[in-house]
XYZ file of C-alpha atoms in Angstrom:
489
model
C 103.353 71.459 -35.808
C 101.069 74.425 -35.304
C 101.428 78.209 -35.295
C 100.718 79.265 -31.685
C 98.702 82.204 -32.992
C 96.332 79.719 -34.655
C 96.230 76.704 -32.329
C 95.691 76.419 -28.617
C 97.606 73.833 -26.586
C 95.422 71.073 -25.103
C 93.357 72.433 -22.205
C 94.261 76.007 -23.080
C 92.126 78.821 -24.444
C 93.656 81.698 -26.416
C 92.114 85.065 -25.552
C 92.665 87.486 -28.442
C 92.066 91.155 -27.654
C 92.768 94.145 -29.910
C 94.596 96.714 -27.751
C 95.359 100.389 -28.383
C 92.440 100.823 -30.775
C 90.042 103.646 -30.026
C 87.724 103.981 -33.023
C 86.917 102.172 -36.284
C 83.948 101.475 -38.562
C 83.767 97.827 -39.657
C 81.106 96.586 -42.090
C 80.557 92.913 -42.954
C 79.300 92.351 -46.507
C 77.992 88.779 -46.359
C 76.960 86.490 -49.202
C 73.481 85.040 -48.460
C 73.013 83.250 -51.797
C 71.397 79.834 -52.224
C 74.711 78.015 -52.734
C 75.629 78.614 -49.098
C 72.666 76.991 -47.343
C 71.463 77.449 -43.776
C 74.056 75.199 -42.119
C 77.011 76.934 -43.749
C 75.448 80.336 -43.101
C 75.601 79.487 -39.386
C 79.331 78.764 -39.811
C 79.760 82.192 -41.419
C 77.945 83.828 -38.496
C 80.260 82.071 -36.027
C 83.252 83.352 -38.035
C 81.869 86.916 -37.954
C 81.316 86.632 -34.221
C 84.935 85.522 -33.825
C 86.109 88.664 -35.638
C 84.047 90.853 -33.284
C 85.398 89.222 -30.098
C 88.823 91.014 -30.070
C 86.959 94.367 -30.121
C 84.154 93.404 -27.756
C 85.314 95.698 -24.946
C 85.802 98.764 -27.164
C 82.505 98.728 -29.087
C 80.606 101.991 -28.534
C 79.113 104.878 -30.495
C 82.396 106.770 -30.145
C 84.651 103.729 -30.375
C 84.568 100.709 -32.696
C 81.272 100.300 -34.578
C 80.021 97.312 -36.565
C 77.424 97.047 -39.342
C 76.218 94.174 -41.545
C 74.989 93.994 -45.148
C 73.649 90.687 -46.506
C 73.269 90.306 -50.252
C 71.944 87.804 -52.786
C 69.684 89.186 -55.543
C 69.392 92.481 -53.664
C 71.400 93.747 -50.696
C 69.792 94.643 -47.385
C 70.954 96.295 -44.175
C 70.958 93.838 -41.265
C 72.045 96.554 -38.844
C 73.686 99.961 -39.191
C 76.920 101.204 -37.629
C 74.959 103.194 -35.061
C 72.508 100.429 -34.132
C 74.314 98.784 -31.197
C 76.173 100.388 -28.322
C 78.231 97.467 -26.986
C 79.947 94.287 -28.116
C 77.477 91.935 -26.464
C 74.595 93.405 -28.485
C 76.592 93.171 -31.734
C 77.406 89.495 -31.159
C 73.800 88.699 -30.273
C 72.599 90.472 -33.438
C 75.016 88.420 -35.575
C 73.771 85.180 -34.012
C 70.199 86.152 -34.906
C 70.833 87.027 -38.569
C 68.328 85.442 -40.957
C 69.397 83.744 -44.182
C 68.281 85.325 -47.512
C 69.115 82.831 -50.325
C 69.062 83.833 -53.988
C 71.703 84.768 -56.605
C 75.278 85.992 -55.991
C 75.367 89.729 -56.823
C 78.556 90.634 -54.938
C 79.005 93.903 -56.854
C 75.575 95.110 -55.740
C 76.441 94.272 -52.124
C 79.719 96.227 -52.246
C 78.100 99.242 -53.928
C 75.291 99.198 -51.327
C 77.863 99.289 -48.517
C 79.756 102.175 -50.167
C 76.582 104.238 -50.622
C 74.840 103.496 -47.307
C 77.617 102.954 -44.767
C 80.437 105.202 -45.940
C 78.626 108.333 -47.071
C 79.657 111.767 -45.746
C 76.848 111.839 -43.160
C 77.842 108.455 -41.700
C 81.622 108.306 -41.589
C 83.766 109.931 -38.919
C 86.868 111.898 -39.910
C 90.165 110.202 -39.123
C 88.525 106.867 -38.238
C 89.621 103.614 -39.892
C 87.043 102.264 -42.360
C 86.933 98.528 -43.096
C 84.768 96.217 -45.227
C 84.984 92.438 -44.707
C 83.503 90.589 -47.709
C 82.627 86.902 -47.144
C 81.484 84.858 -50.172
C 81.491 81.297 -51.531
C 81.047 81.915 -55.286
C 81.810 83.957 -58.366
C 79.848 87.166 -58.613
C 77.036 87.372 -61.180
C 77.643 91.091 -61.646
C 80.601 93.459 -61.937
C 82.730 93.890 -58.806
C 85.516 96.129 -60.145
C 83.718 99.491 -60.008
C 82.042 98.923 -56.598
C 85.321 97.793 -54.983
C 87.132 100.779 -56.504
C 84.416 103.060 -55.146
C 85.092 101.741 -51.639
C 88.847 102.138 -51.991
C 88.416 105.709 -53.223
C 86.590 106.419 -49.961
C 89.702 105.158 -48.141
C 87.955 101.954 -47.094
C 90.195 98.926 -46.580
C 88.541 95.862 -48.137
C 89.133 92.358 -46.799
C 88.011 89.522 -49.094
C 87.359 86.091 -47.550
C 86.604 83.385 -50.097
C 85.236 79.908 -49.402
C 85.023 76.799 -51.579
C 83.814 77.904 -55.062
C 84.767 81.570 -54.685
C 86.677 83.094 -57.630
C 90.117 83.790 -56.130
C 91.202 86.030 -59.036
C 88.053 88.113 -58.637
C 88.535 88.413 -54.880
C 92.180 89.436 -55.226
C 90.945 92.309 -57.385
C 88.361 93.281 -54.786
C 90.817 93.110 -51.858
C 92.984 96.035 -50.828
C 96.748 95.837 -51.249
C 99.064 94.296 -50.352
C 96.886 91.366 -51.392
C 98.477 88.873 -48.988
C 97.238 90.992 -46.075
C 93.637 91.453 -47.306
C 92.772 88.297 -49.288
C 92.049 84.956 -47.618
C 90.688 81.671 -48.956
C 89.706 78.203 -47.667
C 88.497 75.213 -49.658
C 85.662 74.259 -47.301
C 83.257 75.859 -44.811
C 84.378 73.357 -42.157
C 87.835 74.965 -41.959
C 86.697 78.605 -42.162
C 87.438 78.954 -38.445
C 91.152 78.310 -39.047
C 91.354 81.763 -40.673
C 90.179 83.529 -37.514
C 93.587 84.102 -35.840
C 95.156 85.496 -39.017
C 92.188 87.604 -40.159
C 91.670 88.887 -36.589
C 95.285 90.050 -36.448
C 95.088 91.771 -39.856
C 91.792 93.522 -39.024
C 93.175 94.632 -35.662
C 96.378 96.084 -37.134
C 94.383 97.806 -39.898
C 92.428 99.667 -37.206
C 95.754 100.719 -35.675
C 95.613 98.245 -32.819
C 97.775 95.387 -31.568
C 96.369 91.889 -31.153
C 97.330 90.535 -27.747
C 96.924 86.841 -26.927
C 96.684 85.454 -23.408
C 96.723 81.698 -22.806
C 94.489 80.413 -20.023
C 93.717 76.969 -18.638
C 90.069 75.956 -18.697
C 88.094 74.178 -15.969
C 89.265 70.633 -15.144
C 88.794 67.622 -12.852
C 85.019 67.398 -13.220
C 83.659 65.238 -10.380
C 80.099 63.902 -10.410
C 78.802 62.643 -7.081
C 75.821 62.267 -4.739
C 73.524 60.992 -7.460
C 69.865 60.558 -6.549
C 66.932 59.606 -8.766
C 66.466 63.225 -9.915
C 69.670 65.087 -9.072
C 73.460 64.934 -8.966
C 76.169 67.145 -7.496
C 79.044 68.293 -9.699
C 82.255 70.153 -8.906
C 85.378 71.101 -10.842
C 88.746 72.822 -10.576
C 88.329 76.461 -11.557
C 89.737 77.923 -14.777
C 92.416 80.586 -14.584
C 92.506 84.002 -16.216
C 89.800 86.687 -16.015
C 86.865 84.256 -15.737
C 83.492 86.036 -15.596
C 81.472 82.886 -14.926
C 80.658 79.348 -16.021
C 77.971 77.783 -18.194
C 76.924 74.271 -17.212
C 75.168 72.313 -19.950
C 73.607 68.908 -19.300
C 71.667 66.623 -21.595
C 70.212 63.088 -21.129
C 71.479 60.255 -23.324
C 69.559 57.417 -24.936
C 70.471 53.788 -24.237
C 72.679 54.022 -27.336
C 74.506 57.064 -25.967
C 72.856 59.620 -28.251
C 72.003 63.046 -26.858
C 68.305 63.913 -26.448
C 68.875 67.511 -27.539
C 65.274 68.596 -26.928
C 65.938 68.100 -23.204
C 69.250 69.968 -23.059
C 69.410 72.410 -20.136
C 71.863 75.086 -19.074
C 72.868 76.863 -15.866
C 74.848 80.098 -15.518
C 77.121 80.421 -12.493
C 79.295 83.203 -11.106
C 83.079 83.127 -11.515
C 83.764 81.862 -7.985
C 81.289 78.984 -8.097
C 82.772 75.558 -8.806
C 80.062 73.385 -7.214
C 76.407 73.030 -8.179
C 73.545 70.534 -7.978
C 71.706 69.572 -11.170
C 68.045 68.970 -10.335
C 64.881 67.823 -12.071
C 66.700 64.997 -13.871
C 65.316 61.778 -15.321
C 65.658 58.727 -13.086
C 67.977 55.897 -14.138
C 69.408 57.996 -16.964
C 72.950 58.820 -18.080
C 73.719 62.521 -18.599
C 76.457 64.260 -20.556
C 77.639 67.291 -18.569
C 79.853 70.133 -19.800
C 81.286 73.041 -17.809
C 82.378 76.003 -19.980
C 84.462 78.953 -18.775
C 83.278 82.454 -19.752
C 85.692 85.336 -20.425
C 84.140 88.799 -20.887
C 81.707 87.785 -23.650
C 84.111 85.109 -24.911
C 83.606 81.366 -24.616
C 86.582 79.561 -23.081
C 87.684 75.961 -22.719
C 85.388 73.325 -21.255
C 85.506 70.053 -19.353
C 82.975 67.250 -19.841
C 81.926 64.059 -18.117
C 79.064 61.590 -17.743
C 76.984 60.667 -14.716
C 73.950 58.460 -14.150
C 71.002 59.151 -11.886
C 69.697 56.358 -9.683
C 66.725 54.345 -10.869
C 63.473 54.897 -9.013
C 62.782 51.690 -7.117
C 59.819 49.548 -8.048
C 57.710 47.272 -5.851
C 58.900 43.802 -4.840
C 57.101 40.487 -4.378
C 54.223 41.562 -6.649
C 51.822 38.616 -6.663
C 48.254 37.292 -6.871
C 47.191 36.248 -3.360
C 43.626 35.172 -4.157
C 41.713 34.365 -7.326
C 37.995 33.949 -7.898
C 35.979 33.525 -11.038
C 35.489 37.320 -11.374
C 38.289 38.812 -9.268
C 42.026 38.743 -8.594
C 43.433 40.104 -5.343
C 46.948 41.510 -5.691
C 49.588 42.310 -3.075
C 53.106 43.780 -3.091
C 55.910 45.160 -0.952
C 56.310 48.965 -1.459
C 59.359 50.542 -3.113
C 61.247 53.749 -2.260
C 60.397 56.964 -0.473
C 58.430 59.974 -1.785
C 55.904 57.672 -3.411
C 52.808 59.444 -4.779
C 50.735 56.377 -5.645
C 50.492 53.433 -8.040
C 49.082 52.811 -11.485
C 47.883 49.281 -12.270
C 47.209 48.305 -15.884
C 45.630 44.934 -16.644
C 44.239 43.160 -19.688
C 43.236 39.685 -20.736
C 46.035 37.914 -22.582
C 45.673 38.600 -26.294
C 43.609 41.769 -25.858
C 44.943 44.982 -27.391
C 43.287 47.324 -24.910
C 43.691 47.190 -21.165
C 42.158 48.934 -18.188
C 43.871 51.200 -15.689
C 43.363 51.680 -11.955
C 44.833 54.374 -9.692
C 45.850 53.191 -6.224
C 46.907 55.275 -3.222
C 50.518 55.422 -2.023
C 49.649 53.710 1.279
C 48.118 50.637 -0.382
C 49.906 47.276 -0.323
C 47.072 45.329 -1.986
C 44.270 45.834 -4.485
C 41.434 43.701 -5.862
C 40.573 43.698 -9.553
C 36.835 43.128 -9.945
C 34.393 42.243 -12.734
C 36.874 40.016 -14.529
C 36.037 37.243 -16.962
C 36.022 33.703 -15.555
C 38.698 31.179 -16.448
C 40.807 33.924 -18.117
C 44.497 34.761 -17.847
C 45.304 38.431 -17.174
C 48.574 40.334 -17.640
C 48.958 42.823 -14.786
C 51.567 45.607 -14.486
C 52.093 47.911 -11.521
C 53.897 51.280 -11.845
C 55.054 53.190 -8.741
C 54.402 56.913 -9.280
C 56.830 59.540 -7.999
C 56.842 63.306 -8.488
C 56.858 63.835 -12.286
C 58.361 60.378 -12.870
C 57.438 56.705 -12.926
C 59.401 53.999 -11.136
C 60.429 50.596 -12.427
C 57.371 48.537 -13.347
C 56.645 44.938 -12.340
C 54.519 42.563 -14.399
C 52.824 39.291 -13.435
C 50.068 37.107 -14.823
C 47.065 35.718 -12.969
C 44.154 33.516 -13.968
C 40.591 33.748 -12.738
C 38.803 30.579 -11.678
C 36.057 28.822 -13.558
C 32.479 29.752 -12.587
C 31.341 27.492 -9.765
C 27.875 26.134 -9.253
C 26.246 25.448 -5.886
C 27.425 22.051 -4.620
C 24.969 21.402 -1.780
C 21.368 22.326 -2.610
C 18.408 20.754 -0.803
C 14.759 21.281 0.181
C 13.699 21.206 3.840
C 10.426 21.738 5.761
C 8.340 20.557 2.801
C 4.617 21.159 3.245
C 1.574 20.978 0.969
C 2.031 24.605 -0.139
C 5.690 25.428 0.473
C 9.274 24.460 1.205
C 12.577 25.972 2.350
C 15.554 25.516 -0.016
C 19.016 25.649 1.523
C 22.507 25.689 0.040
C 26.187 26.116 0.812
C 27.479 29.506 -0.353
C 29.878 29.955 -3.264
C 32.818 32.369 -2.859
C 32.925 35.404 -5.124
C 29.260 35.500 -6.116
C 27.227 38.712 -6.128
C 23.923 36.898 -5.503
C 21.764 33.844 -6.282
C 18.715 33.289 -8.489
C 16.132 30.805 -7.174
C 13.643 29.515 -9.789
C 10.872 26.916 -9.732
C 8.258 25.447 -12.085
C 5.906 22.520 -12.362
C 7.746 19.441 -13.545
C 4.915 18.893 -15.994
C 5.457 22.352 -17.388
C 4.056 25.755 -16.574
C 5.013 29.280 -15.685
C 8.618 29.681 -14.441
C 8.993 31.828 -11.350
C 12.244 33.185 -9.957
C 13.623 35.372 -7.188
C 17.108 36.924 -6.791
C 18.585 36.841 -3.292
C 21.689 38.433 -1.795
C 25.086 36.778 -1.765
C 25.118 36.373 2.013
C 21.898 34.277 2.054
C 21.942 30.471 2.196
C 18.193 29.739 2.483
C 14.908 30.847 0.893
C 11.275 29.959 1.580
C 9.156 29.153 -1.495
C 5.408 29.556 -0.850
C 2.005 29.319 -2.555
C 2.770 25.989 -4.190
C 0.240 23.348 -5.257
C -0.235 20.364 -3.000
C 0.965 16.912 -3.936
C 2.786 18.272 -7.005
C 6.239 17.678 -8.460
C 8.387 20.801 -8.873
C 11.754 21.455 -10.550
C 13.718 23.878 -8.347
C 17.002 25.511 -9.480
C 19.656 27.742 -7.954
C 21.977 29.784 -10.164
C 24.986 31.684 -8.700
C 25.334 35.216 -10.087
C 28.722 36.799 -10.828
C 27.863 40.376 -11.645
C 25.997 40.185 -14.946
C 27.225 36.633 -15.586
C 25.303 33.519 -14.531
C 27.177 30.541 -13.194
C 26.155 26.915 -13.735
C 22.714 26.061 -12.291
C 22.042 23.264 -9.798
C 18.555 21.677 -9.759
C 16.522 19.313 -7.596
C 13.068 17.685 -7.897
C 10.733 18.176 -4.948
C 7.131 16.965 -4.385
C 4.903 18.966 -2.081
C 2.900 17.244 0.642
C -0.762 16.132 0.658
């Protein structure tokens, strides 16, 4: 069972507003000692914010004012009673409080509040004066005199203790009757359960009445029309005085964990119950939450998951032709809005690969200057706006270096000859060389790849020559083919 003033029914949000209050001065005296830690200090700030919410619409210089003192070794003013003119600014200032750390000198914090927040030049005649002390430990200095000083100034002191707080000490600090001004929980995690009760007591101490209104939050979240980078969401509106909605969406890992660094948020007006989330990752599941907003208060929410479509990759990626120094690739294109392709290739076993950029209109590409008789691993990535599509990987092997198969000498004369050959596919040129069979100076000439004949001149008559042809593959020489030829008389 659950006290309806503390718990909300499923799907409901309890709006607590302090009515019939016109003016009050409320000062938080907050323990910032090292025993609390940053995580628990955030819990304290959330609790403080919850105590401000019932007064959020009546905060003004002439209405309800809030101030904050944080103490550890020495107290400091976080903001004065006159610093902020509306509830939104007060709540924002509480969220942004920094954490001090240090010792627990609660007495010094209370005395500082009495001297600096409730002096004759600060207080307003006839206005309720309240201090809310929040601490998790026993004070390392005297608290009796400072708390008495506050009470003598007609300040009502609330004492909220957590975990290792000294309950006997805090009951002394708190105003009477003790059961209305002293509160305690055994753990920071359940500090929020005190909010309904403490809110009611603070409200009545200012002369107000805490009014609770139950509202139903947004529901029936529908996720539809998913594309690779967007999805449309809609929901049934929340009831009550909704001022708007916050839509939060975050991508999930393959294990379902939120990638919090990529969390995004949209703010929508009260009447909007449909929106399109854009700029999303392709092929990714998102966790989406719609939160109702109520006049600076955060209401109930509804959540769901949706997945964007994967960006399509190419199909039928293949090697259509292989030479000793090249591989010609072809593929069938993928989806629309393609910006281009990235091809990465490397010899099997190599750590480093090479990368080529290819235009979006291409359906084939030739990799050049490859090693002969070598297997290559080739991956193609379709490139879309800001994203990469599904990759495809194949392997292809270059051919062995070929030598010239048909090489002969024609039109042999006493001082020359014409050598002829059948061309080899994939070469960048040929090197023709000749020398006396008996030994002598080697001569050579490089000819273009499209040639299949060359005239050798200025030879000696009636002499045996060794003539060679070597196919060239870039900077690599293929196997040479040689013939013996004797010039004429």
